[in-house]
JSON list of C-alpha atoms in Angstrom, two decimals:
[
{"chain": "A", "resi": 860, "resn": "MET", "atom": "CA", "xyz": [28.28, -26.55, -43.25]},
{"chain": "A", "resi": 861, "resn": "PRO", "atom": "CA", "xyz": [31.97, -25.64, -42.82]},
{"chain": "A", "resi": 862, "resn": "ALA", "atom": "CA", "xyz": [33.96, -24.61, -45.86]},
{"chain": "A", "resi": 863, "resn": "ASP", "atom": "CA", "xyz": [35.85, -27.24, -47.82]},
{"chain": "A", "resi": 864, "resn": "TYR", "atom": "CA", "xyz": [38.94, -25.09, -48.23]},
{"chain": "A", "resi": 865, "resn": "GLN", "atom": "CA", "xyz": [40.72, -27.46, -50.63]},
{"chain": "A", "resi": 866, "resn": "THR", "atom": "CA", "xyz": [37.80, -27.32, -53.06]},
{"chain": "A", "resi": 867, "resn": "LEU", "atom": "CA", "xyz": [37.34, -23.58, -52.50]},
{"chain": "A", "resi": 868, "resn": "SER", "atom": "CA", "xyz": [41.01, -22.91, -53.22]},
{"chain": "A", "resi": 869, "resn": "ARG", "atom": "CA", "xyz": [40.90, -24.91, -56.47]},
{"chain": "A", "resi": 870, "resn": "THR", "atom": "CA", "xyz": [37.65, -23.22, -57.55]},
{"chain": "A", "resi": 871, "resn": "VAL", "atom": "CA", "xyz": [38.97, -19.72, -56.87]},
{"chain": "A", "resi": 872, "resn": "ALA", "atom": "CA", "xyz": [42.24, -20.50, -58.66]},
{"chain": "A", "resi": 873, "resn": "ALA", "atom": "CA", "xyz": [40.38, -21.78, -61.72]},
{"chain": "A", "resi": 874, "resn": "LEU", "atom": "CA", "xyz": [37.99, -18.82, -61.83]},
{"chain": "A", "resi": 875, "resn": "THR", "atom": "CA", "xyz": [40.69, -16.18, -61.40]},
{"chain": "A", "resi": 876, "resn": "GLU", "atom": "CA", "xyz": [43.43, -17.68, -63.56]},
{"chain": "A", "resi": 877, "resn": "GLY", "atom": "CA", "xyz": [44.82, -15.06, -65.92]},
{"chain": "A", "resi": 878, "resn": "GLU", "atom": "CA", "xyz": [42.61, -12.25, -64.56]},
{"chain": "A", "resi": 879, "resn": "THR", "atom": "CA", "xyz": [44.43, -9.04, -63.65]},
{"chain": "A", "resi": 880, "resn": "ASP", "atom": "CA", "xyz": [41.55, -6.66, -62.92]},
{"chain": "A", "resi": 881, "resn": "ILE", "atom": "CA", "xyz": [41.52, -6.15, -59.16]},
{"chain": "A", "resi": 882, "resn": "VAL", "atom": "CA", "xyz": [37.76, -5.51, -58.91]},
{"chain": "A", "resi": 883, "resn": "ALA", "atom": "CA", "xyz": [36.97, -8.66, -60.91]},
{"chain": "A", "resi": 884, "resn": "LEU", "atom": "CA", "xyz": [39.26, -10.66, -58.64]},
{"chain": "A", "resi": 885, "resn": "MET", "atom": "CA", "xyz": [37.72, -9.21, -55.48]},
{"chain": "A", "resi": 886, "resn": "ALA", "atom": "CA", "xyz": [34.18, -9.82, -56.71]},
{"chain": "A", "resi": 887, "resn": "THR", "atom": "CA", "xyz": [34.93, -13.42, -57.61]},
{"chain": "A", "resi": 888, "resn": "VAL", "atom": "CA", "xyz": [36.73, -14.22, -54.34]},
{"chain": "A", "resi": 889, "resn": "THR", "atom": "CA", "xyz": [33.95, -12.60, -52.33]},
{"chain": "A", "resi": 890, "resn": "CYS", "atom": "CA", "xyz": [31.21, -14.56, -54.07]},
{"chain": "A", "resi": 891, "resn": "GLU", "atom": "CA", "xyz": [32.96, -17.91, -53.80]},
{"chain": "A", "resi": 892, "resn": "VAL", "atom": "CA", "xyz": [33.99, -17.49, -50.16]},
{"chain": "A", "resi": 893, "resn": "HIS", "atom": "CA", "xyz": [30.62, -16.10, -49.07]},
{"chain": "A", "resi": 894, "resn": "HIS", "atom": "CA", "xyz": [28.71, -19.07, -50.45]},
{"chain": "A", "resi": 895, "resn": "ALA", "atom": "CA", "xyz": [31.24, -21.67, -49.22]},
{"chain": "A", "resi": 896, "resn": "ASP", "atom": "CA", "xyz": [30.19, -21.65, -45.56]},
{"chain": "A", "resi": 897, "resn": "ASP", "atom": "CA", "xyz": [26.97, -20.89, -43.72]},
{"chain": "A", "resi": 898, "resn": "ARG", "atom": "CA", "xyz": [28.93, -19.17, -40.93]},
{"chain": "A", "resi": 899, "resn": "PHE", "atom": "CA", "xyz": [29.72, -16.35, -43.34]},
{"chain": "A", "resi": 900, "resn": "ASP", "atom": "CA", "xyz": [27.00, -13.71, -42.92]},
{"chain": "A", "resi": 901, "resn": "TRP", "atom": "CA", "xyz": [28.82, -10.79, -44.60]},
{"chain": "A", "resi": 902, "resn": "THR", "atom": "CA", "xyz": [31.89, -11.17, -46.78]},
{"chain": "A", "resi": 903, "resn": "GLY", "atom": "CA", "xyz": [33.82, -8.47, -48.60]},
{"chain": "A", "resi": 904, "resn": "PHE", "atom": "CA", "xyz": [36.78, -6.25, -49.23]},
{"chain": "A", "resi": 905, "resn": "TYR", "atom": "CA", "xyz": [37.69, -2.85, -47.89]},
{"chain": "A", "resi": 906, "resn": "ARG", "atom": "CA", "xyz": [40.20, -1.28, -50.27]},
{"chain": "A", "resi": 907, "resn": "VAL", "atom": "CA", "xyz": [43.07, 1.01, -49.30]},
{"chain": "A", "resi": 908, "resn": "THR", "atom": "CA", "xyz": [42.12, 4.14, -51.27]},
{"chain": "A", "resi": 909, "resn": "GLU", "atom": "CA", "xyz": [44.45, 6.64, -49.62]},
{"chain": "A", "resi": 910, "resn": "PRO", "atom": "CA", "xyz": [46.89, 6.57, -46.73]},
{"chain": "A", "resi": 911, "resn": "GLY", "atom": "CA", "xyz": [45.08, 5.55, -43.55]},
{"chain": "A", "resi": 912, "resn": "LEU", "atom": "CA", "xyz": [41.69, 4.99, -45.21]},
{"chain": "A", "resi": 913, "resn": "LEU", "atom": "CA", "xyz": [39.65, 1.98, -46.33]},
{"chain": "A", "resi": 914, "resn": "LYS", "atom": "CA", "xyz": [36.62, 2.16, -48.63]},
{"chain": "A", "resi": 915, "resn": "ILE", "atom": "CA", "xyz": [34.18, -0.61, -49.34]},
{"chain": "A", "resi": 916, "resn": "GLY", "atom": "CA", "xyz": [34.81, -2.86, -52.29]},
{"chain": "A", "resi": 917, "resn": "PRO", "atom": "CA", "xyz": [32.97, -5.88, -53.66]},
{"chain": "A", "resi": 918, "resn": "TYR", "atom": "CA", "xyz": [30.91, -7.65, -50.99]},
{"chain": "A", "resi": 919, "resn": "GLN", "atom": "CA", "xyz": [28.05, -10.08, -50.36]},
{"chain": "A", "resi": 920, "resn": "GLY", "atom": "CA", "xyz": [25.45, -9.66, -47.63]},
{"chain": "A", "resi": 921, "resn": "GLY", "atom": "CA", "xyz": [23.67, -6.59, -46.27]},
{"chain": "A", "resi": 922, "resn": "HIS", "atom": "CA", "xyz": [25.16, -3.16, -46.83]},
{"chain": "A", "resi": 923, "resn": "GLY", "atom": "CA", "xyz": [28.45, -2.42, -45.11]},
{"chain": "A", "resi": 924, "resn": "CYS", "atom": "CA", "xyz": [30.18, 0.69, -43.84]},
{"chain": "A", "resi": 925, "resn": "LEU", "atom": "CA", "xyz": [31.38, 2.81, -46.73]},
{"chain": "A", "resi": 926, "resn": "VAL", "atom": "CA", "xyz": [34.55, 4.23, -45.16]},
{"chain": "A", "resi": 927, "resn": "ILE", "atom": "CA", "xyz": [36.73, 2.91, -42.32]},
{"chain": "A", "resi": 928, "resn": "PRO", "atom": "CA", "xyz": [39.81, 4.76, -41.09]},
{"chain": "A", "resi": 929, "resn": "PHE", "atom": "CA", "xyz": [42.83, 2.65, -40.12]},
{"chain": "A", "resi": 930, "resn": "ASP", "atom": "CA", "xyz": [42.42, 3.84, -36.51]},
{"chain": "A", "resi": 931, "resn": "ARG", "atom": "CA", "xyz": [38.88, 2.42, -36.08]},
{"chain": "A", "resi": 932, "resn": "GLY", "atom": "CA", "xyz": [37.34, -1.01, -35.82]},
{"chain": "A", "resi": 933, "resn": "VAL", "atom": "CA", "xyz": [38.52, -4.52, -36.61]},
{"chain": "A", "resi": 934, "resn": "CYS", "atom": "CA", "xyz": [39.18, -3.73, -40.29]},
{"chain": "A", "resi": 935, "resn": "GLY", "atom": "CA", "xyz": [41.20, -0.69, -39.31]},
{"chain": "A", "resi": 936, "resn": "ALA", "atom": "CA", "xyz": [43.23, -2.77, -36.85]},
{"chain": "A", "resi": 937, "resn": "CYS", "atom": "CA", "xyz": [44.05, -5.28, -39.59]},
{"chain": "A", "resi": 938, "resn": "ALA", "atom": "CA", "xyz": [45.07, -2.51, -42.00]},
{"chain": "A", "resi": 939, "resn": "ARG", "atom": "CA", "xyz": [47.09, -0.69, -39.33]},
{"chain": "A", "resi": 940, "resn": "THR", "atom": "CA", "xyz": [48.99, -3.76, -38.10]},
{"chain": "A", "resi": 941, "resn": "GLY", "atom": "CA", "xyz": [49.04, -5.84, -41.29]},
{"chain": "A", "resi": 942, "resn": "ARG", "atom": "CA", "xyz": [48.00, -8.85, -39.22]},
{"chain": "A", "resi": 943, "resn": "ALA", "atom": "CA", "xyz": [44.88, -11.02, -39.25]},
{"chain": "A", "resi": 944, "resn": "GLN", "atom": "CA", "xyz": [42.24, -10.07, -36.70]},
{"chain": "A", "resi": 945, "resn": "LEU", "atom": "CA", "xyz": [40.35, -13.03, -35.24]},
{"chain": "A", "resi": 946, "resn": "VAL", "atom": "CA", "xyz": [37.59, -11.64, -33.04]},
{"chain": "A", "resi": 947, "resn": "PRO", "atom": "CA", "xyz": [35.34, -14.18, -31.26]},
{"chain": "A", "resi": 948, "resn": "ASP", "atom": "CA", "xyz": [33.14, -11.46, -29.70]},
{"chain": "A", "resi": 949, "resn": "VAL", "atom": "CA", "xyz": [32.91, -8.11, -31.49]},
{"chain": "A", "resi": 950, "resn": "GLY", "atom": "CA", "xyz": [31.25, -6.58, -28.42]},
{"chain": "A", "resi": 951, "resn": "ALA", "atom": "CA", "xyz": [34.51, -7.06, -26.52]},
{"chain": "A", "resi": 952, "resn": "PHE", "atom": "CA", "xyz": [36.67, -5.48, -29.25]},
{"chain": "A", "resi": 953, "resn": "PRO", "atom": "CA", "xyz": [37.60, -1.89, -28.32]},
{"chain": "A", "resi": 954, "resn": "GLY", "atom": "CA", "xyz": [36.35, 0.51, -31.00]},
{"chain": "A", "resi": 955, "resn": "HIS", "atom": "CA", "xyz": [34.36, -2.08, -32.93]},
{"chain": "A", "resi": 956, "resn": "ILE", "atom": "CA", "xyz": [32.30, -0.41, -35.66]},
{"chain": "A", "resi": 957, "resn": "ALA", "atom": "CA", "xyz": [28.83, -1.95, -35.82]},
{"chain": "A", "resi": 958, "resn": "CYS", "atom": "CA", "xyz": [28.09, -1.83, -39.54]},
{"chain": "A", "resi": 959, "resn": "ALA", "atom": "CA", "xyz": [25.47, -4.54, -38.95]},
{"chain": "A", "resi": 960, "resn": "SER", "atom": "CA", "xyz": [23.81, -5.20, -35.61]},
{"chain": "A", "resi": 961, "resn": "SER", "atom": "CA", "xyz": [23.68, -8.95, -36.37]},
{"chain": "A", "resi": 962, "resn": "THR", "atom": "CA", "xyz": [27.49, -9.37, -36.33]},
{"chain": "A", "resi": 963, "resn": "ARG", "atom": "CA", "xyz": [28.75, -11.41, -33.37]},
{"chain": "A", "resi": 964, "resn": "SER", "atom": "CA", "xyz": [32.23, -12.44, -34.50]},
{"chain": "A", "resi": 965, "resn": "GLU", "atom": "CA", "xyz": [34.61, -11.31, -37.21]},
{"chain": "A", "resi": 966, "resn": "LEU", "atom": "CA", "xyz": [37.68, -12.34, -39.16]},
{"chain": "A", "resi": 967, "resn": "VAL", "atom": "CA", "xyz": [39.67, -9.75, -41.10]},
{"chain": "A", "resi": 968, "resn": "LEU", "atom": "CA", "xyz": [42.72, -10.62, -43.19]},
{"chain": "A", "resi": 969, "resn": "PRO", "atom": "CA", "xyz": [45.31, -8.40, -44.89]},
{"chain": "A", "resi": 970, "resn": "VAL", "atom": "CA", "xyz": [45.40, -8.46, -48.70]},
{"chain": "A", "resi": 971, "resn": "ARG", "atom": "CA", "xyz": [48.78, -7.73, -50.28]},
{"chain": "A", "resi": 972, "resn": "ASP", "atom": "CA", "xyz": [49.88, -7.37, -53.87]},
{"chain": "A", "resi": 973, "resn": "GLY", "atom": "CA", "xyz": [52.94, -9.03, -55.40]},
{"chain": "A", "resi": 974, "resn": "SER", "atom": "CA", "xyz": [55.26, -6.36, -53.97]},
{"chain": "A", "resi": 975, "resn": "GLY", "atom": "CA", "xyz": [53.92, -6.89, -50.45]},
{"chain": "A", "resi": 976, "resn": "ALA", "atom": "CA", "xyz": [51.99, -3.61, -50.31]},
{"chain": "A", "resi": 977, "resn": "LEU", "atom": "CA", "xyz": [48.68, -3.67, -48.43]},
{"chain": "A", "resi": 978, "resn": "ILE", "atom": "CA", "xyz": [45.92, -3.12, -51.00]},
{"chain": "A", "resi": 979, "resn": "ALA", "atom": "CA", "xyz": [42.86, -4.12, -48.97]},
{"chain": "A", "resi": 980, "resn": "VAL", "atom": "CA", "xyz": [41.50, -6.12, -46.07]},
{"chain": "A", "resi": 981, "resn": "PHE", "atom": "CA", "xyz": [39.12, -9.05, -46.46]},
{"chain": "A", "resi": 982, "resn": "ASP", "atom": "CA", "xyz": [36.34, -8.97, -43.88]},
{"chain": "A", "resi": 983, "resn": "ILE", "atom": "CA", "xyz": [34.10, -11.87, -42.92]},
{"chain": "A", "resi": 984, "resn": "ASP", "atom": "CA", "xyz": [31.37, -11.33, -40.33]},
{"chain": "A", "resi": 985, "resn": "SER", "atom": "CA", "xyz": [29.27, -14.00, -38.67]},
{"chain": "A", "resi": 986, "resn": "ASP", "atom": "CA", "xyz": [26.00, -13.78, -36.80]},
{"chain": "A", "resi": 987, "resn": "ARG", "atom": "CA", "xyz": [27.40, -16.51, -34.54]},
{"chain": "A", "resi": 988, "resn": "PRO", "atom": "CA", "xyz": [29.81, -15.95, -31.65]},
{"chain": "A", "resi": 989, "resn": "SER", "atom": "CA", "xyz": [33.28, -17.51, -31.95]},
{"chain": "A", "resi": 990, "resn": "ALA", "atom": "CA", "xyz": [32.58, -18.57, -35.52]},
{"chain": "A", "resi": 991, "resn": "PHE", "atom": "CA", "xyz": [36.19, -18.54, -36.76]},
{"chain": "A", "resi": 992, "resn": "ASP", "atom": "CA", "xyz": [39.45, -20.21, -35.78]},
{"chain": "A", "resi": 993, "resn": "GLU", "atom": "CA", "xyz": [43.10, -20.39, -36.82]},
{"chain": "A", "resi": 994, "resn": "ALA", "atom": "CA", "xyz": [42.32, -22.98, -39.51]},
{"chain": "A", "resi": 995, "resn": "ASP", "atom": "CA", "xyz": [40.06, -20.39, -41.19]},
{"chain": "A", "resi": 996, "resn": "VAL", "atom": "CA", "xyz": [42.83, -17.79, -40.92]},
{"chain": "A", "resi": 997, "resn": "ARG", "atom": "CA", "xyz": [45.42, -20.07, -42.57]},
{"chain": "A", "resi": 998, "resn": "ALA", "atom": "CA", "xyz": [43.18, -21.35, -45.35]},
{"chain": "A", "resi": 999, "resn": "LEU", "atom": "CA", "xyz": [41.66, -18.01, -46.30]},
{"chain": "A", "resi": 1000, "resn": "GLN", "atom": "CA", "xyz": [45.00, -16.16, -46.10]},
{"chain": "A", "resi": 1001, "resn": "ALA", "atom": "CA", "xyz": [46.50, -18.75, -48.48]},
{"chain": "A", "resi": 1002, "resn": "ILE", "atom": "CA", "xyz": [43.67, -18.15, -50.97]},
{"chain": "A", "resi": 1003, "resn": "LEU", "atom": "CA", "xyz": [44.10, -14.37, -50.76]},
{"chain": "A", "resi": 1004, "resn": "ASP", "atom": "CA", "xyz": [47.89, -14.63, -51.16]},
{"chain": "A", "resi": 1005, "resn": "ALA", "atom": "CA", "xyz": [47.53, -16.89, -54.19]},
{"chain": "A", "resi": 1006, "resn": "VAL", "atom": "CA", "xyz": [45.07, -14.56, -55.93]},
{"chain": "A", "resi": 1007, "resn": "PHE", "atom": "CA", "xyz": [46.47, -11.13, -55.07]},
{"chain": "A", "resi": 1008, "resn": "ALA", "atom": "CA", "xyz": [50.18, -11.64, -54.34]},
{"chain": "A", "resi": 1009, "resn": "GLY", "atom": "CA", "xyz": [50.80, -14.38, -56.87]},
{"chain": "A", "resi": 1010, "resn": "GLY", "atom": "CA", "xyz": [51.52, -16.95, -54.16]},
{"chain": "A", "resi": 1011, "resn": "GLY", "atom": "CA", "xyz": [50.71, -19.96, -56.29]},
{"chain": "A", "resi": 1012, "resn": "GLY", "atom": "CA", "xyz": [47.29, -19.17, -57.78]}
]
């Protein structure tokens, strides 16, 4: 069943209101998003822990890669460019890192703090090809911006 993004946005806003701890926020967003849609097979954050490097943060699903450099994979491309990566077929993405062999498509979004600095990327994998579209990008980016950049959450 596809995500009801209006309800998801309100739920996330209510659960995260007043919270400032970044790990608590990431864990809550991950849980709510992961369980909002059966397309979402793996959902989680990769945190910017040093220049050019992402490390796994809160997630739901099977284990993920622990470390991803900015110059590798879909998550790295998102971190490097600061732009959402909508990948209908991970097998066709140059340099895709196969953290899970079941992944067929992927959506990765930049996560910025209130000053605009990239603090993480939000990764959603699906075991279905072409699982995501621009509506997912817009709705999920709005939720992330509201929670982490103070864009109305």
